[in-house]
Amino acid sequence: MPEPKLSNFFELEEHRFYSESIPCGIDEAGRGPYAGPLSVALVSFSQNSLTQILEGKILKGLTDSKKTF
């Protein structure tokens, strides 16, 4: 399917939002509004970046504090 011709960056982002699956990761830390502050973060990578991450080409030094393997 050919890419649509869009007039500006915002139209491109809107088109991508409604036409593609966007894999992302989300995490939170804290106790919420009743017991203290809550921080939330979401990260999304392009398909090309995800491929490079899985192949170990980028983010080699990134670790997970809860890694079990």
Coordinates of C-alpha atoms in Angstrom, one line a residue:
M1 CA 0.0 0.0 0.0
P2 CA 1.6 3.4 -1.0
E3 CA 2.2 6.0 1.7
P4 CA -0.3 8.8 1.6
K5 CA 0.9 12.3 0.7
L6 CA 0.4 14.4 3.8
S7 CA 0.9 18.1 4.1
N8 CA 2.7 18.3 7.5
F9 CA 4.2 16.3 10.3
F10 CA 1.0 16.3 12.4
E11 CA -1.0 14.8 9.7
L12 CA 1.6 12.1 9.3
E13 CA 1.6 11.3 13.0
E14 CA -2.2 11.2 13.0
H15 CA -2.2 8.9 10.0
R16 CA 0.3 6.6 11.7
F17 CA -1.7 6.6 15.0
Y18 CA -4.9 5.4 13.3
S19 CA -3.3 3.1 10.7
E20 CA -0.5 1.2 12.5
S21 CA 0.0 -1.0 15.5
I22 CA 2.5 0.8 17.7
P23 CA 4.2 -1.5 20.2
C24 CA 5.0 0.2 23.4
G25 CA 5.9 -0.5 27.0
I26 CA 4.5 1.2 30.0
D27 CA 5.5 1.1 33.7
E28 CA 4.6 2.9 36.9
A29 CA 6.4 3.4 40.2
G30 CA 4.9 4.8 43.4
R31 CA 1.9 4.4 45.6
G32 CA -0.7 6.6 43.9
P33 CA -2.7 9.6 45.0
Y34 CA -3.7 8.3 48.5
A35 CA -0.2 7.1 49.6
G36 CA 2.3 9.3 47.8
P37 CA 3.4 10.4 44.3
L38 CA 3.0 8.2 41.3
S39 CA 5.3 8.3 38.2
V40 CA 4.3 6.7 34.9
A41 CA 6.3 6.3 31.7
L42 CA 5.6 5.0 28.2
V43 CA 8.2 4.1 25.6
S44 CA 7.7 3.3 22.0
F45 CA 10.2 2.4 19.3
S46 CA 9.9 2.3 15.5
Q47 CA 9.9 -1.2 14.0
N48 CA 13.4 -0.7 12.7
S49 CA 14.6 0.2 16.2
L50 CA 12.9 -2.8 17.7
T51 CA 14.6 -5.1 15.2
Q52 CA 18.0 -3.6 16.1
I53 CA 17.3 -4.0 19.8
L54 CA 16.3 -7.6 19.4
E55 CA 19.4 -8.3 17.3
G56 CA 21.6 -6.7 20.0
K57 CA 22.8 -3.9 17.8
I58 CA 21.6 -1.0 20.0
L59 CA 20.9 -0.6 23.8
K60 CA 23.4 -3.4 24.7
G61 CA 24.1 -2.0 28.1
L62 CA 20.4 -1.7 29.1
T63 CA 19.5 -3.9 32.0
D64 CA 16.4 -4.8 34.0
S65 CA 16.6 -4.7 37.8
K66 CA 14.0 -7.5 37.9
K67 CA 15.6 -9.7 35.3
T68 CA 15.2 -13.4 36.3
F69 CA 17.3 -15.1 33.6

